[in-house]
mmCIF file with all atom_site columns, C-alpha atoms in Angstrom:
data_model
loop_
_atom_site.group_PDB
_atom_site.id
_atom_site.type_symbol
_atom_site.label_atom_id
_atom_site.label_alt_id
_atom_site.label_comp_id
_atom_site.label_asym_id
_atom_site.label_entity_id
_atom_site.label_seq_id
_atom_site.pdbx_PDB_ins_code
_atom_site.Cartn_x
_atom_site.Cartn_y
_atom_site.Cartn_z
_atom_site.occupancy
_atom_site.B_iso_or_equiv
_atom_site.pdbx_formal_charge
_atom_site.auth_seq_id
_atom_site.auth_comp_id
_atom_site.auth_asym_id
_atom_site.auth_atom_id
_atom_site.pdbx_PDB_model_num
ATOM 1   C CA . MET A 1 1   ? -13.125 -32.302 -4.574  1.00 60.00 ? 1   MET A CA 1
ATOM 2   C CA . ASN A 1 2   ? -16.768 -31.218 -4.291  1.00 72.00 ? 2   ASN A CA 1
ATOM 3   C CA . GLN A 1 3   ? -17.137 -29.097 -1.156  1.00 77.00 ? 3   GLN A CA 1
ATOM 4   C CA . GLU A 1 4   ? -20.193 -27.576 0.505   1.00 90.00 ? 4   GLU A CA 1
ATOM 5   C CA . ARG A 1 5   ? -20.425 -23.812 -0.115  1.00 93.00 ? 5   ARG A CA 1
ATOM 6   C CA . MET A 1 6   ? -19.051 -21.938 2.901   1.00 89.00 ? 6   MET A CA 1
ATOM 7   C CA . ASN A 1 7   ? -19.874 -18.476 4.269   1.00 90.00 ? 7   ASN A CA 1
ATOM 8   C CA . VAL A 1 8   ? -16.258 -17.283 4.061   1.00 88.00 ? 8   VAL A CA 1
ATOM 9   C CA . GLU A 1 9   ? -15.329 -16.511 0.452   1.00 88.00 ? 9   GLU A CA 1
ATOM 10  C CA . SER A 1 10  ? -11.723 -17.648 0.740   1.00 88.00 ? 10  SER A CA 1
ATOM 11  C CA . PHE A 1 11  ? -12.855 -21.065 2.001   1.00 90.00 ? 11  PHE A CA 1
ATOM 12  C CA . ASN A 1 12  ? -14.555 -21.527 -1.373  1.00 89.00 ? 12  ASN A CA 1
ATOM 13  C CA . LEU A 1 13  ? -11.365 -20.701 -3.291  1.00 91.00 ? 13  LEU A CA 1
ATOM 14  C CA . ASP A 1 14  ? -9.458  -23.746 -4.502  1.00 93.00 ? 14  ASP A CA 1
ATOM 15  C CA . HIS A 1 15  ? -6.045  -22.799 -3.173  1.00 96.00 ? 15  HIS A CA 1
ATOM 16  C CA . ARG A 1 16  ? -4.392  -25.465 -5.345  1.00 95.00 ? 16  ARG A CA 1
ATOM 17  C CA . LEU A 1 17  ? -5.314  -23.583 -8.532  1.00 96.00 ? 17  LEU A CA 1
ATOM 18  C CA . VAL A 1 18  ? -4.092  -20.070 -7.752  1.00 97.00 ? 18  VAL A CA 1
ATOM 19  C CA . ALA A 1 19  ? -0.681  -18.763 -8.773  1.00 97.00 ? 19  ALA A CA 1
ATOM 20  C CA . ALA A 1 20  ? 0.789   -16.321 -6.257  1.00 98.00 ? 20  ALA A CA 1
ATOM 21  C CA . PRO A 1 21  ? 1.709   -13.548 -6.137  1.00 98.00 ? 21  PRO A CA 1
ATOM 22  C CA . TYR A 1 22  ? -1.543  -11.876 -7.117  1.00 98.00 ? 22  TYR A CA 1
ATOM 23  C CA . VAL A 1 23  ? -4.177  -9.330  -6.106  1.00 98.00 ? 23  VAL A CA 1
ATOM 24  C CA . ARG A 1 24  ? -7.859  -10.160 -6.470  1.00 98.00 ? 24  ARG A CA 1
ATOM 25  C CA . VAL A 1 25  ? -11.229 -8.994  -5.226  1.00 98.00 ? 25  VAL A CA 1
ATOM 26  C CA . ALA A 1 26  ? -12.188 -11.455 -2.507  1.00 97.00 ? 26  ALA A CA 1
ATOM 27  C CA . ASP A 1 27  ? -15.513 -9.884  -1.563  1.00 96.00 ? 27  ASP A CA 1
ATOM 28  C CA . THR A 1 28  ? -17.681 -6.819  -1.979  1.00 96.00 ? 28  THR A CA 1
ATOM 29  C CA . LYS A 1 29  ? -20.350 -5.864  0.527   1.00 96.00 ? 29  LYS A CA 1
ATOM 30  C CA . GLN A 1 30  ? -23.006 -3.196  0.326   1.00 97.00 ? 30  GLN A CA 1
ATOM 31  C CA . LEU A 1 31  ? -23.847 -2.013  3.816   1.00 96.00 ? 31  LEU A CA 1
ATOM 32  C CA . PRO A 1 32  ? -27.423 -1.158  4.861   1.00 97.00 ? 32  PRO A CA 1
ATOM 33  C CA . GLY A 1 33  ? -26.676 2.573   4.531   1.00 97.00 ? 33  GLY A CA 1
ATOM 34  C CA . GLY A 1 34  ? -25.496 2.088   0.930   1.00 97.00 ? 34  GLY A CA 1
ATOM 35  C CA . ASP A 1 35  ? -21.741 2.238   1.520   1.00 97.00 ? 35  ASP A CA 1
ATOM 36  C CA . VAL A 1 36  ? -19.658 -0.374  -0.282  1.00 98.00 ? 36  VAL A CA 1
ATOM 37  C CA . ILE A 1 37  ? -16.639 -2.177  1.170   1.00 98.00 ? 37  ILE A CA 1
ATOM 38  C CA . THR A 1 38  ? -14.307 -4.207  -1.035  1.00 98.00 ? 38  THR A CA 1
ATOM 39  C CA . LYS A 1 39  ? -11.914 -6.814  0.364   1.00 98.00 ? 39  LYS A CA 1
ATOM 40  C CA . PHE A 1 40  ? -8.813  -7.656  -1.678  1.00 98.00 ? 40  PHE A CA 1
ATOM 41  C CA . ASP A 1 41  ? -6.758  -10.828 -1.375  1.00 98.00 ? 41  ASP A CA 1
ATOM 42  C CA . VAL A 1 42  ? -3.122  -9.678  -1.590  1.00 98.00 ? 42  VAL A CA 1
ATOM 43  C CA . ARG A 1 43  ? -1.360  -13.027 -1.892  1.00 98.00 ? 43  ARG A CA 1
ATOM 44  C CA . PHE A 1 44  ? 2.410   -12.966 -1.407  1.00 98.00 ? 44  PHE A CA 1
ATOM 45  C CA . THR A 1 45  ? 3.255   -16.686 -1.478  1.00 98.00 ? 45  THR A CA 1
ATOM 46  C CA . GLN A 1 46  ? 1.874   -19.824 -3.071  1.00 98.00 ? 46  GLN A CA 1
ATOM 47  C CA . PRO A 1 47  ? -0.665  -21.447 -0.721  1.00 98.00 ? 47  PRO A CA 1
ATOM 48  C CA . ASN A 1 48  ? 0.419   -24.762 0.782   1.00 97.00 ? 48  ASN A CA 1
ATOM 49  C CA . VAL A 1 49  ? 3.864   -24.377 -0.786  1.00 98.00 ? 49  VAL A CA 1
ATOM 50  C CA . ALA A 1 50  ? 5.416   -21.378 0.951   1.00 98.00 ? 50  ALA A CA 1
ATOM 51  C CA . HIS A 1 51  ? 4.574   -18.871 3.662   1.00 98.00 ? 51  HIS A CA 1
ATOM 52  C CA . LEU A 1 52  ? 5.930   -15.665 5.115   1.00 98.00 ? 52  LEU A CA 1
ATOM 53  C CA . ASP A 1 53  ? 7.867   -15.734 8.364   1.00 98.00 ? 53  ASP A CA 1
ATOM 54  C CA . MET A 1 54  ? 5.711   -14.408 11.209  1.00 98.00 ? 54  MET A CA 1
ATOM 55  C CA . LYS A 1 55  ? 8.076   -11.513 11.913  1.00 98.00 ? 55  LYS A CA 1
ATOM 56  C CA . ALA A 1 56  ? 7.771   -10.478 8.247   1.00 98.00 ? 56  ALA A CA 1
ATOM 57  C CA . VAL A 1 57  ? 3.969   -10.753 8.403   1.00 98.00 ? 57  VAL A CA 1
ATOM 58  C CA . HIS A 1 58  ? 3.793   -8.687  11.562  1.00 98.00 ? 58  HIS A CA 1
ATOM 59  C CA . SER A 1 59  ? 6.118   -5.994  10.249  1.00 98.00 ? 59  SER A CA 1
ATOM 60  C CA . ILE A 1 60  ? 4.413   -5.776  6.846   1.00 98.00 ? 60  ILE A CA 1
ATOM 61  C CA . GLU A 1 61  ? 1.101   -5.401  8.667   1.00 98.00 ? 61  GLU A CA 1
ATOM 62  C CA . HIS A 1 62  ? 2.417   -2.438  10.689  1.00 98.00 ? 62  HIS A CA 1
ATOM 63  C CA . LEU A 1 63  ? 4.251   -0.819  7.775   1.00 98.00 ? 63  LEU A CA 1
ATOM 64  C CA . PHE A 1 64  ? 1.460   -1.226  5.228   1.00 98.00 ? 64  PHE A CA 1
ATOM 65  C CA . ALA A 1 65  ? -1.281  -0.168  7.633   1.00 98.00 ? 65  ALA A CA 1
ATOM 66  C CA . GLU A 1 66  ? 0.603   3.017   8.490   1.00 98.00 ? 66  GLU A CA 1
ATOM 67  C CA . HIS A 1 67  ? 2.019   3.969   5.072   1.00 98.00 ? 67  HIS A CA 1
ATOM 68  C CA . SER A 1 68  ? -0.977  3.076   2.881   1.00 98.00 ? 68  SER A CA 1
ATOM 69  C CA . ARG A 1 69  ? -3.054  5.715   4.633   1.00 98.00 ? 69  ARG A CA 1
ATOM 70  C CA . ASN A 1 70  ? -0.603  8.358   3.375   1.00 98.00 ? 70  ASN A CA 1
ATOM 71  C CA . HIS A 1 71  ? -1.765  7.490   -0.146  1.00 98.00 ? 71  HIS A CA 1
ATOM 72  C CA . SER A 1 72  ? -5.481  6.761   0.255   1.00 98.00 ? 72  SER A CA 1
ATOM 73  C CA . ASP A 1 73  ? -8.255  7.731   2.627   1.00 98.00 ? 73  ASP A CA 1
ATOM 74  C CA . LYS A 1 74  ? -10.224 4.691   1.415   1.00 98.00 ? 74  LYS A CA 1
ATOM 75  C CA . VAL A 1 75  ? -8.125  2.156   3.362   1.00 98.00 ? 75  VAL A CA 1
ATOM 76  C CA . ILE A 1 76  ? -10.230 0.575   6.100   1.00 98.00 ? 76  ILE A CA 1
ATOM 77  C CA . ASP A 1 77  ? -7.982  -2.280  7.196   1.00 98.00 ? 77  ASP A CA 1
ATOM 78  C CA . PHE A 1 78  ? -4.931  -4.314  6.246   1.00 98.00 ? 78  PHE A CA 1
ATOM 79  C CA . SER A 1 79  ? -4.888  -7.681  8.006   1.00 98.00 ? 79  SER A CA 1
ATOM 80  C CA . PRO A 1 80  ? -2.681  -10.756 7.759   1.00 98.00 ? 80  PRO A CA 1
ATOM 81  C CA . MET A 1 81  ? -4.056  -14.115 6.722   1.00 97.00 ? 81  MET A CA 1
ATOM 82  C CA . GLY A 1 82  ? -3.665  -16.750 9.402   1.00 96.00 ? 82  GLY A CA 1
ATOM 83  C CA . CYS A 1 83  ? -1.998  -19.043 6.869   1.00 97.00 ? 83  CYS A CA 1
ATOM 84  C CA . GLN A 1 84  ? 0.792   -16.470 6.503   1.00 98.00 ? 84  GLN A CA 1
ATOM 85  C CA . THR A 1 85  ? 0.553   -16.417 2.707   1.00 98.00 ? 85  THR A CA 1
ATOM 86  C CA . GLY A 1 86  ? -0.793  -12.886 2.323   1.00 98.00 ? 86  GLY A CA 1
ATOM 87  C CA . PHE A 1 87  ? -3.061  -10.133 3.557   1.00 98.00 ? 87  PHE A CA 1
ATOM 88  C CA . TYR A 1 88  ? -6.565  -8.773  3.212   1.00 98.00 ? 88  TYR A CA 1
ATOM 89  C CA . LEU A 1 89  ? -6.841  -5.138  2.201   1.00 98.00 ? 89  LEU A CA 1
ATOM 90  C CA . MET A 1 90  ? -10.267 -3.674  2.908   1.00 98.00 ? 90  MET A CA 1
ATOM 91  C CA . MET A 1 91  ? -11.223 -0.454  1.181   1.00 98.00 ? 91  MET A CA 1
ATOM 92  C CA . GLN A 1 92  ? -14.184 1.851   1.034   1.00 98.00 ? 92  GLN A CA 1
ATOM 93  C CA . GLY A 1 93  ? -16.010 1.773   -2.299  1.00 98.00 ? 93  GLY A CA 1
ATOM 94  C CA . ALA A 1 94  ? -15.166 -0.338  -5.303  1.00 97.00 ? 94  ALA A CA 1
ATOM 95  C CA . PRO A 1 95  ? -11.725 0.779   -6.468  1.00 98.00 ? 95  PRO A CA 1
ATOM 96  C CA . THR A 1 96  ? -10.445 -0.586  -9.759  1.00 97.00 ? 96  THR A CA 1
ATOM 97  C CA . PHE A 1 97  ? -7.640  -3.136  -9.948  1.00 98.00 ? 97  PHE A CA 1
ATOM 98  C CA . ASP A 1 98  ? -5.322  -0.414  -11.263 1.00 98.00 ? 98  ASP A CA 1
ATOM 99  C CA . GLU A 1 99  ? -6.101  1.893   -8.317  1.00 98.00 ? 99  GLU A CA 1
ATOM 100 C CA . VAL A 1 100 ? -5.474  -0.879  -5.793  1.00 98.00 ? 100 VAL A CA 1
ATOM 101 C CA . ALA A 1 101 ? -2.321  -2.091  -7.545  1.00 98.00 ? 101 ALA A CA 1
ATOM 102 C CA . GLU A 1 102 ? -0.959  1.469   -7.561  1.00 98.00 ? 102 GLU A CA 1
ATOM 103 C CA . LEU A 1 103 ? -1.702  1.824   -3.827  1.00 98.00 ? 103 LEU A CA 1
ATOM 104 C CA . ILE A 1 104 ? 0.010   -1.488  -3.087  1.00 99.00 ? 104 ILE A CA 1
ATOM 105 C CA . GLU A 1 105 ? 3.008   -0.603  -5.248  1.00 98.00 ? 105 GLU A CA 1
ATOM 106 C CA . VAL A 1 106 ? 3.640   2.824   -3.706  1.00 98.00 ? 106 VAL A CA 1
ATOM 107 C CA . THR A 1 107 ? 3.120   1.457   -0.207  1.00 98.00 ? 107 THR A CA 1
ATOM 108 C CA . LEU A 1 108 ? 5.528   -1.432  -0.755  1.00 98.00 ? 108 LEU A CA 1
ATOM 109 C CA . ASN A 1 109 ? 8.069   1.076   -2.060  1.00 98.00 ? 109 ASN A CA 1
ATOM 110 C CA . ASP A 1 110 ? 7.557   3.000   1.192   1.00 98.00 ? 110 ASP A CA 1
ATOM 111 C CA . ILE A 1 111 ? 8.345   -0.231  3.035   1.00 98.00 ? 111 ILE A CA 1
ATOM 112 C CA . LEU A 1 112 ? 11.560  -0.623  1.039   1.00 98.00 ? 112 LEU A CA 1
ATOM 113 C CA . ALA A 1 113 ? 12.558  2.931   1.999   1.00 98.00 ? 113 ALA A CA 1
ATOM 114 C CA . ALA A 1 114 ? 11.651  2.555   5.676   1.00 98.00 ? 114 ALA A CA 1
ATOM 115 C CA . ASP A 1 115 ? 14.320  2.594   8.353   1.00 98.00 ? 115 ASP A CA 1
ATOM 116 C CA . SER A 1 116 ? 12.080  1.235   11.108  1.00 98.00 ? 116 SER A CA 1
ATOM 117 C CA . VAL A 1 117 ? 8.784   -0.543  11.729  1.00 98.00 ? 117 VAL A CA 1
ATOM 118 C CA . PRO A 1 118 ? 6.170   1.843   13.105  1.00 98.00 ? 118 PRO A CA 1
ATOM 119 C CA . ALA A 1 119 ? 4.788   1.071   16.574  1.00 98.00 ? 119 ALA A CA 1
ATOM 120 C CA . ALA A 1 120 ? 7.149   -1.885  17.063  1.00 98.00 ? 120 ALA A CA 1
ATOM 121 C CA . ASN A 1 121 ? 7.365   -1.474  20.812  1.00 97.00 ? 121 ASN A CA 1
ATOM 122 C CA . GLU A 1 122 ? 5.666   -2.709  23.972  1.00 97.00 ? 122 GLU A CA 1
ATOM 123 C CA . VAL A 1 123 ? 3.539   0.411   24.361  1.00 98.00 ? 123 VAL A CA 1
ATOM 124 C CA . GLN A 1 124 ? 1.930   0.356   20.897  1.00 98.00 ? 124 GLN A CA 1
ATOM 125 C CA . CYS A 1 125 ? 2.021   -3.348  20.003  1.00 98.00 ? 125 CYS A CA 1
ATOM 126 C CA . GLY A 1 126 ? 0.969   -6.563  21.695  1.00 98.00 ? 126 GLY A CA 1
ATOM 127 C CA . TRP A 1 127 ? 4.209   -8.308  20.705  1.00 98.00 ? 127 TRP A CA 1
ATOM 128 C CA . GLY A 1 128 ? 6.600   -5.457  20.064  1.00 97.00 ? 128 GLY A CA 1
ATOM 129 C CA . ALA A 1 129 ? 9.690   -7.663  19.906  1.00 97.00 ? 129 ALA A CA 1
ATOM 130 C CA . ASN A 1 130 ? 8.250   -9.815  17.103  1.00 98.00 ? 130 ASN A CA 1
ATOM 131 C CA . HIS A 1 131 ? 9.294   -7.703  14.105  1.00 98.00 ? 131 HIS A CA 1
ATOM 132 C CA . SER A 1 132 ? 11.844  -7.763  11.325  1.00 98.00 ? 132 SER A CA 1
ATOM 133 C CA . LEU A 1 133 ? 12.189  -4.788  8.999   1.00 98.00 ? 133 LEU A CA 1
ATOM 134 C CA . GLU A 1 134 ? 14.648  -6.772  6.874   1.00 98.00 ? 134 GLU A CA 1
ATOM 135 C CA . ALA A 1 135 ? 12.229  -9.693  6.408   1.00 98.00 ? 135 ALA A CA 1
ATOM 136 C CA . ALA A 1 136 ? 9.392   -7.291  5.572   1.00 98.00 ? 136 ALA A CA 1
ATOM 137 C CA . GLN A 1 137 ? 11.549  -5.520  3.018   1.00 98.00 ? 137 GLN A CA 1
ATOM 138 C CA . ALA A 1 138 ? 12.646  -8.804  1.424   1.00 98.00 ? 138 ALA A CA 1
ATOM 139 C CA . ALA A 1 139 ? 9.002   -9.908  1.078   1.00 98.00 ? 139 ALA A CA 1
ATOM 140 C CA . ALA A 1 140 ? 7.997   -6.508  -0.323  1.00 98.00 ? 140 ALA A CA 1
ATOM 141 C CA . GLU A 1 141 ? 10.852  -6.610  -2.828  1.00 98.00 ? 141 GLU A CA 1
ATOM 142 C CA . SER A 1 142 ? 9.865   -10.105 -3.954  1.00 98.00 ? 142 SER A CA 1
ATOM 143 C CA . PHE A 1 143 ? 6.202   -9.140  -4.347  1.00 98.00 ? 143 PHE A CA 1
ATOM 144 C CA . LEU A 1 144 ? 7.128   -6.008  -6.319  1.00 98.00 ? 144 LEU A CA 1
ATOM 145 C CA . ALA A 1 145 ? 9.388   -8.026  -8.624  1.00 98.00 ? 145 ALA A CA 1
ATOM 146 C CA . ASP A 1 146 ? 6.284   -9.790  -9.956  1.00 98.00 ? 146 ASP A CA 1
ATOM 147 C CA . ARG A 1 147 ? 4.222   -6.601  -10.388 1.00 98.00 ? 147 ARG A CA 1
ATOM 148 C CA . ALA A 1 148 ? 3.392   -7.455  -14.008 1.00 98.00 ? 148 ALA A CA 1
ATOM 149 C CA . THR A 1 149 ? 1.509   -10.607 -12.959 1.00 97.00 ? 149 THR A CA 1
ATOM 150 C CA . TRP A 1 150 ? -0.500  -9.348  -9.987  1.00 98.00 ? 150 TRP A CA 1
ATOM 151 C CA . ASN A 1 151 ? -3.695  -9.504  -12.058 1.00 98.00 ? 151 ASN A CA 1
ATOM 152 C CA . VAL A 1 152 ? -3.184  -13.194 -12.923 1.00 98.00 ? 152 VAL A CA 1
ATOM 153 C CA . VAL A 1 153 ? -4.846  -15.263 -10.203 1.00 97.00 ? 153 VAL A CA 1
ATOM 154 C CA . TYR A 1 154 ? -4.828  -18.684 -11.879 1.00 96.00 ? 154 TYR A CA 1
ATOM 155 C CA . ALA A 1 155 ? -1.894  -20.313 -13.653 1.00 85.00 ? 155 ALA A CA 1
#
């Protein structure tokens, strides 16, 4: 299928050809002041085949956003994909794959060790009841089980 080039990088990715789970650089931007921001595609499930339950997505977002910052001051944002197949991790600079994979691995291990989802309440979250620590931990465990293939984006 020959598609017009789009402004959003992930819209130019042929989602039929990727093999989740994986971690890849989705975009790198140099800001006018010279700072660099790198966006990583952290894909948990195979696009158009499987997706994460919304409670798992929401809880992983909270857990990863909170715990990753214990390991790196370069984390800018960790956001879920609307398709519920993964997340975007935005970081300052241009970290190597190994640095990002290590950050993801230690943070997912933090999720496995967690006994609660941070800020999962009506005061700190817009939908505080929509969380599942167990679903987040199951997704983290599954993603970690394929750690050896995170650098393989295409089958």
